[in-house]
mmCIF file of C-alpha atoms in Angstrom:
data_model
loop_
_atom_site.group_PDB
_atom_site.id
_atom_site.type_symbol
_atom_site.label_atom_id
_atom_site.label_comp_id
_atom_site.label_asym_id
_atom_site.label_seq_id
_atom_site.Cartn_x
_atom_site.Cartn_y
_atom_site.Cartn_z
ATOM 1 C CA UNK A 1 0.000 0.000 0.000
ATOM 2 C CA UNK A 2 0.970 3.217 -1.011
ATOM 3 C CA UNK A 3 2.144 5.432 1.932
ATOM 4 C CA UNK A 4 1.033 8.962 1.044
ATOM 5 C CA UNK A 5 2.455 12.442 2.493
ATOM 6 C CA UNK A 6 -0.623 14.337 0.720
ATOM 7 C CA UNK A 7 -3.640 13.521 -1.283
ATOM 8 C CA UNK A 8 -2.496 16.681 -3.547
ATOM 9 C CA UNK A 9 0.543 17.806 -4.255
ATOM 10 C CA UNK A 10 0.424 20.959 -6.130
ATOM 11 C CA UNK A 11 3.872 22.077 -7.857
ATOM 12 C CA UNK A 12 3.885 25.874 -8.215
ATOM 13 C CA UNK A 13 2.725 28.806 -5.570
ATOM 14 C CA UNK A 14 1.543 31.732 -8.083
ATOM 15 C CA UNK A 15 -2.496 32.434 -8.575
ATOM 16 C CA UNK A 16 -3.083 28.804 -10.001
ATOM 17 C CA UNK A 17 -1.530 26.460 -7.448
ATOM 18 C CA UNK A 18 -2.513 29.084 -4.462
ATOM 19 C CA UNK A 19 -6.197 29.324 -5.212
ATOM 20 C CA UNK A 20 -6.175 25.465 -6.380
ATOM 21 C CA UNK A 21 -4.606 25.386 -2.749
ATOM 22 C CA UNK A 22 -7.492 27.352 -0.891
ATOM 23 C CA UNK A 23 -10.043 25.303 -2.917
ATOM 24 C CA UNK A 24 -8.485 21.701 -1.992
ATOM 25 C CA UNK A 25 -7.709 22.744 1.978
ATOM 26 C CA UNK A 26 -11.524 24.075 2.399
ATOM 27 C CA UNK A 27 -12.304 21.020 0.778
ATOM 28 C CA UNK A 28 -10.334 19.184 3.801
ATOM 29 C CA UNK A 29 -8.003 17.654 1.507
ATOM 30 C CA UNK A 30 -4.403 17.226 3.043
ATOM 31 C CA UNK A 31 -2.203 19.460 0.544
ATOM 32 C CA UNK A 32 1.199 20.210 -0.139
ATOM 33 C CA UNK A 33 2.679 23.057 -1.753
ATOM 34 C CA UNK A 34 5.631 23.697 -3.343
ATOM 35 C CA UNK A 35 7.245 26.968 -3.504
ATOM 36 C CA UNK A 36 10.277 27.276 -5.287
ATOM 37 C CA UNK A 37 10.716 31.200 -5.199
ATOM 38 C CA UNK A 38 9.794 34.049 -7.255
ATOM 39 C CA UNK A 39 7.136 33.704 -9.782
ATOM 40 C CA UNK A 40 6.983 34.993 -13.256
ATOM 41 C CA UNK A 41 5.162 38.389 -12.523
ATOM 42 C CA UNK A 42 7.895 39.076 -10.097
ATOM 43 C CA UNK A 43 9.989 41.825 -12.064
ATOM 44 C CA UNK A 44 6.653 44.457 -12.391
ATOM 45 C CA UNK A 45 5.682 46.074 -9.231
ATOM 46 C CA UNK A 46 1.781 45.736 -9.425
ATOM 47 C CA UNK A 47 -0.275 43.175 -10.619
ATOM 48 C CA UNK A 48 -3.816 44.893 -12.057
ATOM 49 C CA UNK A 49 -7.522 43.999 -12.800
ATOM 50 C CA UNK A 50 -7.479 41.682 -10.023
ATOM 51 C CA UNK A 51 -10.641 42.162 -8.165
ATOM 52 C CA UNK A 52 -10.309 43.915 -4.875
ATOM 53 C CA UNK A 53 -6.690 43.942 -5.133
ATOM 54 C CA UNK A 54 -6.053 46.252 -8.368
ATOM 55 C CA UNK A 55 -2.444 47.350 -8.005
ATOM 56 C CA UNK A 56 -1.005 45.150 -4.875
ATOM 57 C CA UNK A 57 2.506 44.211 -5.333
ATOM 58 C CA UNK A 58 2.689 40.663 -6.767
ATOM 59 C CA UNK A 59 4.871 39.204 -3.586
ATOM 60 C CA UNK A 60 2.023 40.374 -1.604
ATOM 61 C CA UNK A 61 -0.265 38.862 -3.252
ATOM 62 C CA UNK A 62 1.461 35.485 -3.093
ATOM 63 C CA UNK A 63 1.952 36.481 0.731
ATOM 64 C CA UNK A 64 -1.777 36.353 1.556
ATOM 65 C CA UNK A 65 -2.460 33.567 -0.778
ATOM 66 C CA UNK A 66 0.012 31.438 1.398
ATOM 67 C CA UNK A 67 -1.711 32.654 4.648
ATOM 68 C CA UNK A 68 -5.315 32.229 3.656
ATOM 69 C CA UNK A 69 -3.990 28.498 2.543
ATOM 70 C CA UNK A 70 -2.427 27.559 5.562
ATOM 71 C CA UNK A 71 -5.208 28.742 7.631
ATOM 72 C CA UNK A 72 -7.248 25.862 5.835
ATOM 73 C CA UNK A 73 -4.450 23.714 6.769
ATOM 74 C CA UNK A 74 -2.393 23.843 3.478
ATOM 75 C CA UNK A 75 1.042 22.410 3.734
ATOM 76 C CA UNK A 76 3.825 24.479 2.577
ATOM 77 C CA UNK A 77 7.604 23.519 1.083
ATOM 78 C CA UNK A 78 10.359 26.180 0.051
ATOM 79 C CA UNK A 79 11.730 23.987 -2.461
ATOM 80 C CA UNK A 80 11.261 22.792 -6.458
ATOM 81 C CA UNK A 81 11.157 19.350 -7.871
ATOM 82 C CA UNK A 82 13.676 18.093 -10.028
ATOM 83 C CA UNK A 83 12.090 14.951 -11.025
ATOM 84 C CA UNK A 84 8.480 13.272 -10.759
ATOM 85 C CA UNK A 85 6.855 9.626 -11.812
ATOM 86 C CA UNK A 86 3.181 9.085 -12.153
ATOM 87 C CA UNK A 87 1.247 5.826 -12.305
ATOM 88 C CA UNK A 88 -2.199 4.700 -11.258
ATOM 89 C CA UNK A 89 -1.230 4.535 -7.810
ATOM 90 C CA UNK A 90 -0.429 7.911 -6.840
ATOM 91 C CA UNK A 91 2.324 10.474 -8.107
ATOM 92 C CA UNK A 92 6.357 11.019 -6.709
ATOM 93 C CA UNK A 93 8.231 14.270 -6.560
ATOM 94 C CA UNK A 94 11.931 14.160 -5.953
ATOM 95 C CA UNK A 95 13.110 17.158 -4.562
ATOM 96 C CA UNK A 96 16.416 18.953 -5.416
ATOM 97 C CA UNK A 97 17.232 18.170 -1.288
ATOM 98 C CA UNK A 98 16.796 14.493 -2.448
ATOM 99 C CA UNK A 99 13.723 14.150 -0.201
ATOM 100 C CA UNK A 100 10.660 12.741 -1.957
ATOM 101 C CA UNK A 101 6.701 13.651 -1.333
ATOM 102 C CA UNK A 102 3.804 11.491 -2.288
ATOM 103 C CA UNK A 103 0.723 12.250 -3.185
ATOM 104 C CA UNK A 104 -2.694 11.065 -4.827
ATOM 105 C CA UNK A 105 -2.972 13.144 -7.225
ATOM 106 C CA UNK A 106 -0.300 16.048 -8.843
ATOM 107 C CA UNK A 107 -1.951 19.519 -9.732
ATOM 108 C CA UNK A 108 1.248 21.484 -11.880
ATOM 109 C CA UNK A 109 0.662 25.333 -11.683
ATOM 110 C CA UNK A 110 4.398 26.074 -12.287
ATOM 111 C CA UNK A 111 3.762 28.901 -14.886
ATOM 112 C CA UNK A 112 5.769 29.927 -18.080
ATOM 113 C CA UNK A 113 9.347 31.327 -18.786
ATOM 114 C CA UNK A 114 9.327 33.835 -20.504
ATOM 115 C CA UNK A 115 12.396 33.925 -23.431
ATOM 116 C CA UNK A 116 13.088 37.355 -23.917
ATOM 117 C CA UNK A 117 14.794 38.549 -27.106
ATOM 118 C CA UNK A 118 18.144 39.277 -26.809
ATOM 119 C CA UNK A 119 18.214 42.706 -27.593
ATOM 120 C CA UNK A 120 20.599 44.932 -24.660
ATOM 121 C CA UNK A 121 18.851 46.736 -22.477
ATOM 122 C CA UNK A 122 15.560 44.902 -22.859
ATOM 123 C CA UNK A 123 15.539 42.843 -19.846
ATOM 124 C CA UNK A 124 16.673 45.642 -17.608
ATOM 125 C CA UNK A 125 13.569 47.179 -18.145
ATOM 126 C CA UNK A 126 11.072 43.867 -18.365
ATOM 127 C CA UNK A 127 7.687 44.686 -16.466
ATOM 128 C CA UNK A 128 8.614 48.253 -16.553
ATOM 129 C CA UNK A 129 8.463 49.983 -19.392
ATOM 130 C CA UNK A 130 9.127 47.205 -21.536
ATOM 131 C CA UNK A 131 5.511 44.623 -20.844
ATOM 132 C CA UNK A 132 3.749 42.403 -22.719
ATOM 133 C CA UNK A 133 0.044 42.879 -21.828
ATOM 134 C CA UNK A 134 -1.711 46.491 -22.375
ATOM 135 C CA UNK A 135 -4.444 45.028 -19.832
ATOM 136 C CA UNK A 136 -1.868 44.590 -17.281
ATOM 137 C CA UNK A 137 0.233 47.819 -18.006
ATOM 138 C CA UNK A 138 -1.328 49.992 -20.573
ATOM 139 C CA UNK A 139 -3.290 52.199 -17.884
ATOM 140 C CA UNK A 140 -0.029 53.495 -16.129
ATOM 141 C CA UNK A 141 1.807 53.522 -20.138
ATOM 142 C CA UNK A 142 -0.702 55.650 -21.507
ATOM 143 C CA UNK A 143 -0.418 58.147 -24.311
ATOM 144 C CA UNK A 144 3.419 57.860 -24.501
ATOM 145 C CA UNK A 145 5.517 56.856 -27.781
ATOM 146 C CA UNK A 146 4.675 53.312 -28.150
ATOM 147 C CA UNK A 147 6.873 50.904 -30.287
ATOM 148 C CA UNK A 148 5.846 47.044 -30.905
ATOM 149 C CA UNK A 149 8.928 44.636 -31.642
ATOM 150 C CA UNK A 150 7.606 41.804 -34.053
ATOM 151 C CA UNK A 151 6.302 41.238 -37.718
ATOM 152 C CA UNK A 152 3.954 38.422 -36.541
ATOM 153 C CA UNK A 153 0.460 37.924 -36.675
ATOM 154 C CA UNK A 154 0.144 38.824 -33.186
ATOM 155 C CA UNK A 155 2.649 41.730 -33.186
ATOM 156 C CA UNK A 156 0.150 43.223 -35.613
ATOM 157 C CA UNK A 157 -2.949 42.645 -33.492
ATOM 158 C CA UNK A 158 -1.540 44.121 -30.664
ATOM 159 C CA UNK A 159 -0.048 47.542 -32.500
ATOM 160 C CA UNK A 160 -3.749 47.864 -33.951
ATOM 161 C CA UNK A 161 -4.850 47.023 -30.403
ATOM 162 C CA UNK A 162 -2.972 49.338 -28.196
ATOM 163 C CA UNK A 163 -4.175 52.462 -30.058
ATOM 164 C CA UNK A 164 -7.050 52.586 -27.254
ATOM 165 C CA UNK A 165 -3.947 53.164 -24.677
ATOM 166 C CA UNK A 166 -1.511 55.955 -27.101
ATOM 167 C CA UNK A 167 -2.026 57.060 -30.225
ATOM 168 C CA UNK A 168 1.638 57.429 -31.088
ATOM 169 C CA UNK A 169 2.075 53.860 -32.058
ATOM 170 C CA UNK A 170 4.720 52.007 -33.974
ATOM 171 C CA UNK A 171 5.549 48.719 -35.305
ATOM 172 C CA UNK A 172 9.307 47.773 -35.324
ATOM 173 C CA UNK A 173 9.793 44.502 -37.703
ATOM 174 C CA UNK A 174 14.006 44.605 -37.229
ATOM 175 C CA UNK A 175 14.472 43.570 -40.597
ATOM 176 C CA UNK A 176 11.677 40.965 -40.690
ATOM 177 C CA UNK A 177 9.296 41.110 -43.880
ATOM 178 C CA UNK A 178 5.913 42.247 -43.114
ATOM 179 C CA UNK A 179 3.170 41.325 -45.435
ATOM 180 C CA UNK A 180 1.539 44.019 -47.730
ATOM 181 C CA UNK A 181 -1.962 43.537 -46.448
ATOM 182 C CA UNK A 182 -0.458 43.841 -42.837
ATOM 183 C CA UNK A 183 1.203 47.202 -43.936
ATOM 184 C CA UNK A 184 -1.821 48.654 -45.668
ATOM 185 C CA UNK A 185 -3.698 47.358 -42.389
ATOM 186 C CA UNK A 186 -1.433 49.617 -39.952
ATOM 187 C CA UNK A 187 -1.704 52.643 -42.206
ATOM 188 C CA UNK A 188 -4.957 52.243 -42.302
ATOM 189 C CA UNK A 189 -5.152 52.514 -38.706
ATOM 190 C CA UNK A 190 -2.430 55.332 -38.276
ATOM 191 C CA UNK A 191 0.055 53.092 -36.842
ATOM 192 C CA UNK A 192 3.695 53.520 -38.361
ATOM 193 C CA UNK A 193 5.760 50.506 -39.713
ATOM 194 C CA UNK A 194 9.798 50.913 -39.216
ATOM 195 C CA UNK A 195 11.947 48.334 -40.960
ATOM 196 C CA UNK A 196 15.489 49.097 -39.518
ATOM 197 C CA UNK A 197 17.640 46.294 -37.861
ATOM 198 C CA UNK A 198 17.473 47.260 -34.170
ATOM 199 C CA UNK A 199 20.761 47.189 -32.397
ATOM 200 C CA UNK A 200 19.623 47.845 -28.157
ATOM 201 C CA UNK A 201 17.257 49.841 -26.531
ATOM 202 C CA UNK A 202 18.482 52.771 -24.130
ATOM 203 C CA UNK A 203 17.496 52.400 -20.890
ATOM 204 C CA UNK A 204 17.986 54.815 -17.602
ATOM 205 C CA UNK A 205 17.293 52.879 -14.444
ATOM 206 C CA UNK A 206 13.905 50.717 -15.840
ATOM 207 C CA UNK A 207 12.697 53.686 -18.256
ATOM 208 C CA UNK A 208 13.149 52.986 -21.739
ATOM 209 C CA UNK A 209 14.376 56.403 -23.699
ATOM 210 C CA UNK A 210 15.037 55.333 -27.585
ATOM 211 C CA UNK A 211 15.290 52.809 -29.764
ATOM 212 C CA UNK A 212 18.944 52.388 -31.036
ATOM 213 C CA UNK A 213 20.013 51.025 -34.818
ATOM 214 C CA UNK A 214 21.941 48.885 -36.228
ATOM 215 C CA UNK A 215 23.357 51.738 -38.206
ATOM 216 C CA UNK A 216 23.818 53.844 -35.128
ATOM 217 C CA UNK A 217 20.439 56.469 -35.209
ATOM 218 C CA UNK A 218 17.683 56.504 -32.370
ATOM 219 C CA UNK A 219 14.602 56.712 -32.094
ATOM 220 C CA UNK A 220 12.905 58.275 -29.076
ATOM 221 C CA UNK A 221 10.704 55.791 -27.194
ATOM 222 C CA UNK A 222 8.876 55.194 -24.203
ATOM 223 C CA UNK A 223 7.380 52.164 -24.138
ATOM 224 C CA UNK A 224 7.882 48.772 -25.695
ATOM 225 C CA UNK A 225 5.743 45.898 -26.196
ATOM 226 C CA UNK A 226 7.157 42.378 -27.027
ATOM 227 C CA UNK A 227 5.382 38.883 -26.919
ATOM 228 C CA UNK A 228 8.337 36.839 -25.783
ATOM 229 C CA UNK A 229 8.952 33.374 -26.638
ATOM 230 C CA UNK A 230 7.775 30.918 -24.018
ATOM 231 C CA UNK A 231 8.345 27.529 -22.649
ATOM 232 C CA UNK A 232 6.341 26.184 -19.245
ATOM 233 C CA UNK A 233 8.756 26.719 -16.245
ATOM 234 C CA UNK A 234 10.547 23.457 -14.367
ATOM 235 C CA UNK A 235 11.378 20.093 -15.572
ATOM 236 C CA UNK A 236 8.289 18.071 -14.877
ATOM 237 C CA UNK A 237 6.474 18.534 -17.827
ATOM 238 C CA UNK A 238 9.252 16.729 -19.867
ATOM 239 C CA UNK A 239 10.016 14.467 -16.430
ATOM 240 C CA UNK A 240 6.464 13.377 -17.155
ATOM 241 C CA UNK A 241 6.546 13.137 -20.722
ATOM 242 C CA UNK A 242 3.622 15.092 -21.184
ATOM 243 C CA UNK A 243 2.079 16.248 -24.196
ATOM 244 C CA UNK A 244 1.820 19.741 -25.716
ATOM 245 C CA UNK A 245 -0.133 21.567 -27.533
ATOM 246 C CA UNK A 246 1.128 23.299 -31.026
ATOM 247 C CA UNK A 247 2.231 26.260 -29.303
ATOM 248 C CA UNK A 248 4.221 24.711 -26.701
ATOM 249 C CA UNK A 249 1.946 24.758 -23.805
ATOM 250 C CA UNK A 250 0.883 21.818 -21.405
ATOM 251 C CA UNK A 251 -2.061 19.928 -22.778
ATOM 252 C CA UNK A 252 -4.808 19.668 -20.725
ATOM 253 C CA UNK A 253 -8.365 18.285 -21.643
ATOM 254 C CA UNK A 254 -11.478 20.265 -20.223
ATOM 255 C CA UNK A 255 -11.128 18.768 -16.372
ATOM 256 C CA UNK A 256 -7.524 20.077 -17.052
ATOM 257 C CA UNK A 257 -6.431 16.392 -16.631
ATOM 258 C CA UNK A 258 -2.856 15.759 -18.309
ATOM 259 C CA UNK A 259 -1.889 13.371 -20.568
ATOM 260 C CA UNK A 260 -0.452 11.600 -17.239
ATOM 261 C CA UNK A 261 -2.455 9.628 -14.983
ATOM 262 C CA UNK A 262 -3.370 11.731 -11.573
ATOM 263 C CA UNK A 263 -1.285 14.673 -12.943
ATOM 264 C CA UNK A 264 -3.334 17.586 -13.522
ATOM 265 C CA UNK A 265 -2.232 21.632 -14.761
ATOM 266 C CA UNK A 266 -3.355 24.769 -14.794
ATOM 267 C CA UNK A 267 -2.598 27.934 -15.242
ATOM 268 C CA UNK A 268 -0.158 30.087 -18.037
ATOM 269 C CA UNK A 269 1.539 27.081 -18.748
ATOM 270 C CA UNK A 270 -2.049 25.112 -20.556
ATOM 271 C CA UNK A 271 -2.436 28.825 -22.132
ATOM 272 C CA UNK A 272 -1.759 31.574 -24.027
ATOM 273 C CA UNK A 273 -4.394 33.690 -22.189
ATOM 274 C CA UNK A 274 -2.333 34.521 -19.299
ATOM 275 C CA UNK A 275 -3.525 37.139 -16.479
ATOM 276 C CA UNK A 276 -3.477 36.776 -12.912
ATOM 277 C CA UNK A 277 -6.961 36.767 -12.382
ATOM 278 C CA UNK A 278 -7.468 33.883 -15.261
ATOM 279 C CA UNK A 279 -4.948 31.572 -13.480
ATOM 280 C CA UNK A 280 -5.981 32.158 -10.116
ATOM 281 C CA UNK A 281 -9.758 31.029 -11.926
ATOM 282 C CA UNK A 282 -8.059 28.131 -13.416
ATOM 283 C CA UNK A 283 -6.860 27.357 -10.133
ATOM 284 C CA UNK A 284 -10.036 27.084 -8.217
ATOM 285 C CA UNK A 285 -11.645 25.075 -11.247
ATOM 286 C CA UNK A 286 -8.535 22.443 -11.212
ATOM 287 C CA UNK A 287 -8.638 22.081 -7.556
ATOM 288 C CA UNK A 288 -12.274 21.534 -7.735
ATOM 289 C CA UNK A 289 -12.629 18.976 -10.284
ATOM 290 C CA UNK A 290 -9.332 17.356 -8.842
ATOM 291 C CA UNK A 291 -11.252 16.843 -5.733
ATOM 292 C CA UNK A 292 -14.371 15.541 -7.077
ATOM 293 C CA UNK A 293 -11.655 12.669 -9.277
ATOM 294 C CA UNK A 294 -10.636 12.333 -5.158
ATOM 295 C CA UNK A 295 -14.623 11.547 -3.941
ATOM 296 C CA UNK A 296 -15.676 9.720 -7.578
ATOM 297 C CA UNK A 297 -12.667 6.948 -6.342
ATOM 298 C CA UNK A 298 -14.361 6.791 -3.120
ATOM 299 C CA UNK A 299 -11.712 9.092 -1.032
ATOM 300 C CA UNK A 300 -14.134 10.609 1.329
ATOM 301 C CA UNK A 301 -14.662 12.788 4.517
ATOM 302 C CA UNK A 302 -12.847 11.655 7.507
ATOM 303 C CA UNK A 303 -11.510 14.207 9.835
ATOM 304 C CA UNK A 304 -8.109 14.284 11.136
ATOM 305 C CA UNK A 305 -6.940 11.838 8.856
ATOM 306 C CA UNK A 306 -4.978 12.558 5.744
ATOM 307 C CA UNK A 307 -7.992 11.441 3.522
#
């Protein structure tokens, strides 16, 4: 018989695996958390559109996530897993301590990485002045010169998009093609197209102040939007071999179960649609569907026991 330290074990503290938390320790499930340090919104000082808490730092937020949690009786670890195996019986993390944890079930809310481009000065001013989500930054970037570094699909959406935030707007391509209908599109729209190989952005402190060239001009800028590459932070997707969708995210079907037995996810790494308050929703809906899988297999009540 299985000996088991939790019935969940939930790998990741941000919005997802804290509210998936709440949900599961109300729900008198015996829960463990792992924490392994600063999540992804970490670098911008507010976290916005979050109901009741519009602007509180994100560490703060994670702060009374963890408390609310642990009133319910949520288990929490400062560390990350390094390995995992799932079967039918239950799942194993292996800690970088070389501990192991057991649990019932797995719930993976470890989030994205973000791959930014490697352009200097860029990441010295990531969640700053240099963001990737006008509903997340575009209130306090307002009506300031506004580039967009891309010639994708989705670089072209967004320049066209964040004309209801500035209305000095422009699309830098750095020597990508852009496609003539694109072009016409933007013109259409007022938004400017700029070709140019970019060579670094100049930054003072976090504030972006120009764009620099290859060929050595500038341009002056404020603000810069990019839509980084991604990949979903930690190795236990690939630990668990599990499958991804086109874009590179966790697969999940519509109970958000994996394509490993008793490992669910949630959270930015299942999806491109990534906000705080849409993984923290995610959350709650994982942890309550993984605790109805926990009642359908006849785990029920039974206080002060781990169920």
């Amino acid at each position: 018989m299985t000996d088991f330290n939790a019935d969940v074990l939930i790998a990741g503290a941000g919005p997802a695996g804290l509210n998936a938390a709440l949900v599961l320790a109300r729900a008198g499930r015996a829960v463990i958390v792992l924490d392994g340090g600063p999540g992804r919104n970490a670098p911008a000082a507010h976290a916005h559109n979050v109901f009741t808490r519009d602007g509180t730092p994100p560490g703060e937020l994670r702060r009374i996530g963890r408390a609310q949690a642990k009133h319910y009786g949520a288990q929490f670890i400062r560390a990350n897993a390094v390995d995992a195996h799932a079967s039918e019986a239950g799942v194993t993390l292996h800690l970088a301590d070389g501990t192991q944890v057991v649990g019932r079930r797995l719930l993976l809310a470890t989030g994205v990485e973000d791959i930014l481009p490697d352009l200097p000065g860029l990441a010295k001013a990531w969640g700053e002045t240099v963001v990737h989500c006008p509903y997340c930054h575009g209130y306090e970037l307002r009506g300031q010169p506004t580039a967009i570094l891309g010639a994708s699909d989705q670089a072209v959406h967004q320049a066209g998009l964040l004309l209801g935030w500035t209305d000095d707007v422009t699309l830098y391509t750095n020597g990508d093609e852009l496609a003539d209908d694109a072009r016409a599109s933007l013109a259409a729209k007022g938004v400017a197209v700029e070709a140019r190989t970019l060579a670094a952005l100049d930054v003072d402190g976090r504030a972006v102040q120009a764009l620099i060239f290859a060929d050595g001009t500038s341009h002056p800028i404020r603000v810069v939007y990019v839509q980084p590459d991604q990949r979903p932070r930690g190795p236990l997707p690939d630990a668990l071999s599990l499958e991804r969708t086109e874009a590179g995210h966790v697969a999940v079907d519509d109970l958000y179960r994996t394509s490993a037995p008793n490992v669910w996810a949630c959270g930015d790494m299942t999806t491109p649609m990534q906000a705080v308050p849409l993984a923290a929703a995610a959350g709650f809906g994982a942890g309550a569907l993984i605790n109805n899988d926990l009642i359908a297999s006849g785990v029920h009540y039974a206080p002060g026991v781990l169920h």
